[in-house]
mmCIF file of C-alpha atoms and ligand atoms in Angstrom:
data_model
loop_
_atom_site.group_PDB
_atom_site.id
_atom_site.type_symbol
_atom_site.label_atom_id
_atom_site.label_comp_id
_atom_site.label_asym_id
_atom_site.label_seq_id
_atom_site.Cartn_x
_atom_site.Cartn_y
_atom_site.Cartn_z
ATOM 1 C CA MET A 1 16.625 3.257 7.449
ATOM 2 C CA THR A 2 16.780 2.227 3.739
ATOM 3 C CA ALA A 3 15.581 4.746 1.268
ATOM 4 C CA ASP A 4 12.718 2.745 -0.137
ATOM 5 C CA ASN A 5 10.653 3.220 3.151
ATOM 6 C CA LEU A 6 11.572 7.043 3.409
ATOM 7 C CA PHE A 7 8.564 8.311 2.040
ATOM 8 C CA LEU A 8 5.917 5.676 3.302
ATOM 9 C CA ARG A 9 6.621 6.605 6.336
ATOM 10 C CA ILE A 10 6.391 10.245 5.796
ATOM 11 C CA ALA A 11 2.827 9.105 4.406
ATOM 12 C CA ARG A 12 2.223 7.073 7.355
ATOM 13 C CA GLY A 13 2.954 9.824 9.667
ATOM 14 C CA GLU A 14 5.843 7.856 11.327
ATOM 15 C CA LEU A 15 8.385 10.770 9.935
ATOM 16 C CA PRO A 16 7.778 14.222 10.033
ATOM 17 C CA ALA A 17 7.513 16.234 7.250
ATOM 18 C CA ASP A 18 6.064 19.667 6.105
ATOM 19 C CA ILE A 19 2.468 18.039 4.852
ATOM 20 C CA VAL A 20 0.567 20.007 2.110
ATOM 21 C CA TYR A 21 -2.392 17.681 1.553
ATOM 22 C CA ARG A 22 -3.464 14.224 2.465
ATOM 23 C CA ASP A 23 -6.243 11.916 1.519
ATOM 24 C CA GLU A 24 -7.021 8.218 1.724
ATOM 25 C CA LEU A 25 -4.825 7.374 -1.287
ATOM 26 C CA VAL A 26 -1.953 10.039 -1.357
ATOM 27 C CA THR A 27 0.062 12.499 0.758
ATOM 28 C CA ALA A 28 2.031 15.521 -0.510
ATOM 29 C CA PHE A 29 4.977 17.412 1.471
ATOM 30 C CA ARG A 30 7.422 20.006 0.808
ATOM 31 C CA ASP A 31 10.993 18.740 -0.617
ATOM 32 C CA ILE A 32 13.733 18.907 1.844
ATOM 33 C CA ASP A 33 15.917 20.318 -0.781
ATOM 34 C CA PRO A 34 13.678 22.730 -2.909
ATOM 35 C CA GLN A 35 14.646 23.421 -6.545
ATOM 36 C CA ALA A 36 12.104 25.957 -7.004
ATOM 37 C CA PRO A 37 10.042 28.648 -4.695
ATOM 38 C CA VAL A 38 7.249 25.761 -4.608
ATOM 39 C CA HIS A 39 8.687 22.342 -4.715
ATOM 40 C CA VAL A 40 6.125 19.417 -3.415
ATOM 41 C CA LEU A 41 6.310 15.690 -3.403
ATOM 42 C CA ILE A 42 3.139 13.983 -4.001
ATOM 43 C CA VAL A 43 3.262 10.144 -3.197
ATOM 44 C CA PRO A 44 1.025 6.976 -2.846
ATOM 45 C CA ASN A 45 0.328 6.008 1.194
ATOM 46 C CA HIS A 46 1.038 2.704 0.031
ATOM 47 C CA HIS A 47 4.402 1.066 -1.246
ATOM 48 C CA VAL A 48 4.968 1.409 -4.990
ATOM 49 C CA ALA A 49 8.568 1.653 -5.534
ATOM 50 C CA SER A 50 8.518 3.348 -9.008
ATOM 51 C CA ILE A 51 6.270 3.827 -12.202
ATOM 52 C CA ALA A 52 8.287 0.978 -13.704
ATOM 53 C CA GLU A 53 6.601 -1.268 -10.623
ATOM 54 C CA ALA A 54 3.289 -0.051 -11.051
ATOM 55 C CA GLY A 55 0.442 -2.179 -11.902
ATOM 56 C CA PRO A 56 -3.098 -2.161 -12.808
ATOM 57 C CA ASP A 57 -4.560 -2.213 -9.097
ATOM 58 C CA ASP A 58 -2.288 0.975 -8.612
ATOM 59 C CA GLU A 59 -4.437 2.840 -11.572
ATOM 60 C CA PRO A 60 -6.632 4.606 -8.910
ATOM 61 C CA VAL A 61 -3.626 6.282 -6.983
ATOM 62 C CA LEU A 62 -1.892 6.960 -10.340
ATOM 63 C CA GLY A 63 -4.811 9.040 -11.112
ATOM 64 C CA ARG A 64 -4.942 10.593 -7.695
ATOM 65 C CA LEU A 65 -1.256 11.636 -7.732
ATOM 66 C CA PHE A 66 -2.309 14.162 -10.703
ATOM 67 C CA LEU A 67 -5.657 15.022 -9.447
ATOM 68 C CA ALA A 68 -3.589 15.725 -6.018
ATOM 69 C CA ALA A 69 -0.571 17.589 -7.542
ATOM 70 C CA ARG A 70 -3.375 19.820 -9.355
ATOM 71 C CA SER A 71 -5.308 20.733 -5.815
ATOM 72 C CA VAL A 72 -1.783 21.533 -3.976
ATOM 73 C CA ALA A 73 -0.644 23.698 -7.339
ATOM 74 C CA GLU A 74 -4.148 25.637 -6.794
ATOM 75 C CA GLN A 75 -3.753 25.628 -3.074
ATOM 76 C CA GLU A 76 0.191 27.250 -3.627
ATOM 77 C CA GLY A 77 -1.213 29.623 -5.868
ATOM 78 C CA LEU A 78 0.771 28.059 -9.199
ATOM 79 C CA ALA A 79 -2.552 27.932 -11.155
ATOM 80 C CA GLU A 80 -2.434 30.902 -13.096
ATOM 81 C CA GLY A 81 1.626 30.770 -13.921
ATOM 82 C CA GLY A 82 1.526 27.010 -14.410
ATOM 83 C CA TYR A 83 3.796 24.453 -12.898
ATOM 84 C CA ARG A 84 6.185 21.268 -13.664
ATOM 85 C CA LEU A 85 5.243 18.035 -12.697
ATOM 86 C CA ILE A 86 8.209 15.424 -12.848
ATOM 87 C CA VAL A 87 8.236 11.531 -12.228
ATOM 88 C CA ASN A 88 11.807 10.270 -12.284
ATOM 89 C CA CYS A 89 12.426 6.381 -12.727
ATOM 90 C CA GLY A 90 15.273 4.434 -12.203
ATOM 91 C CA ALA A 91 18.926 5.354 -12.385
ATOM 92 C CA HIS A 92 18.984 7.104 -15.793
ATOM 93 C CA GLY A 93 15.961 9.043 -14.523
ATOM 94 C CA GLY A 94 17.707 9.834 -11.669
ATOM 95 C CA GLN A 95 15.304 8.398 -9.242
ATOM 96 C CA GLU A 96 17.023 8.414 -5.646
ATOM 97 C CA VAL A 97 14.307 7.662 -3.217
ATOM 98 C CA GLU A 98 12.450 3.981 -4.276
ATOM 99 C CA HIS A 99 8.788 5.168 -3.467
ATOM 100 C CA LEU A 100 7.045 6.640 -6.185
ATOM 101 C CA HIS A 101 6.707 10.151 -5.991
ATOM 102 C CA LEU A 102 5.381 13.276 -8.508
ATOM 103 C CA HIS A 103 7.565 16.350 -8.253
ATOM 104 C CA LEU A 104 5.590 19.535 -8.157
ATOM 105 C CA LEU A 105 7.471 22.439 -9.118
ATOM 106 C CA GLY A 106 6.652 26.373 -9.660
ATOM 107 C CA GLY A 107 6.749 29.605 -8.352
ATOM 108 C CA GLU A 108 9.097 30.771 -11.226
ATOM 109 C CA PRO A 109 9.634 30.414 -14.695
ATOM 110 C CA LEU A 110 11.495 27.165 -14.605
ATOM 111 C CA GLY A 111 13.187 26.938 -18.129
ATOM 112 C CA PRO A 112 13.851 24.286 -20.477
ATOM 113 C CA MET A 113 12.989 20.743 -19.205
ATOM 114 C CA ARG A 114 16.835 19.853 -19.230
ATOM 115 C CA CYS A 115 19.963 21.001 -20.513
ATOM 116 C CA ARG A 116 20.774 20.142 -23.981
ATOM 117 C CA ARG A 117 22.815 16.926 -24.805
ATOM 118 C CA LYS A 118 26.466 17.923 -26.068
ATOM 119 C CA GLU A 119 27.097 16.982 -29.401
ATOM 120 C CA HIS A 120 29.219 14.089 -29.979
HETATM 121 P P1 5GP B 1 14.148 11.700 -6.958
HETATM 122 O O1 5GP B 1 15.764 12.098 -7.314
HETATM 123 O O2 5GP B 1 14.208 10.404 -5.991
HETATM 124 O O3 5GP B 1 13.230 12.157 -7.916
HETATM 125 O O4 5GP B 1 13.654 12.777 -5.771
HETATM 126 C C1 5GP B 1 13.866 12.623 -4.645
HETATM 127 C C2 5GP B 1 13.726 13.933 -3.869
HETATM 128 O O5 5GP B 1 13.362 13.680 -2.566
HETATM 129 C C3 5GP B 1 14.534 14.913 -3.731
HETATM 130 O O6 5GP B 1 13.959 16.152 -4.322
HETATM 131 C C4 5GP B 1 14.967 15.224 -2.262
HETATM 132 O O7 5GP B 1 15.384 16.461 -1.824
HETATM 133 C C5 5GP B 1 13.925 14.625 -1.369
HETATM 134 N N1 5GP B 1 14.038 14.163 -0.350
HETATM 135 C C6 5GP B 1 15.143 13.539 0.369
HETATM 136 N N2 5GP B 1 15.077 12.845 1.517
HETATM 137 C C7 5GP B 1 13.883 13.442 1.849
HETATM 138 C C8 5GP B 1 13.201 13.969 3.206
HETATM 139 O O8 5GP B 1 13.901 13.096 4.171
HETATM 140 N N3 5GP B 1 12.025 14.612 3.096
HETATM 141 C C9 5GP B 1 11.752 15.271 1.933
HETATM 142 N N4 5GP B 1 10.762 16.210 2.355
HETATM 143 N N5 5GP B 1 12.295 15.150 1.169
HETATM 144 C C10 5GP B 1 13.260 14.541 1.054
#
């Protein structure tokens, strides 16, 4: 199976995942290799390879990804302490799966967003 249809197949219910939220536009499920006590991925139910590939027709689903993330954050008890939303894009962004996904991370202080660059 190619990496680019893995999340689409999860969203369609064709592959197992720990699904925490689903509506007509997006599906949210727990990351298989969590980087925080709560680590959920929210993905469109139709194929969008990355944010770089999204077009005007995808605007409703892009908004829904964020609103679904907020709902899941509340559901997971993260609203008070706060949380982080991340979208990786392309090779430099560290995107490994070629289906747009929003990472929701929380459940403990997450520290700085990234390691400081080394001085050259
Ligand atoms: P990326 O690096 O593309 O932004 O993030 C991909 C994420 O997908 C990683 O955090 C990785 O742990 C997660 N992941 C990869 N394969 C699977 C899978 O089969 N199931 C689930 N639930 N998560 C996956």
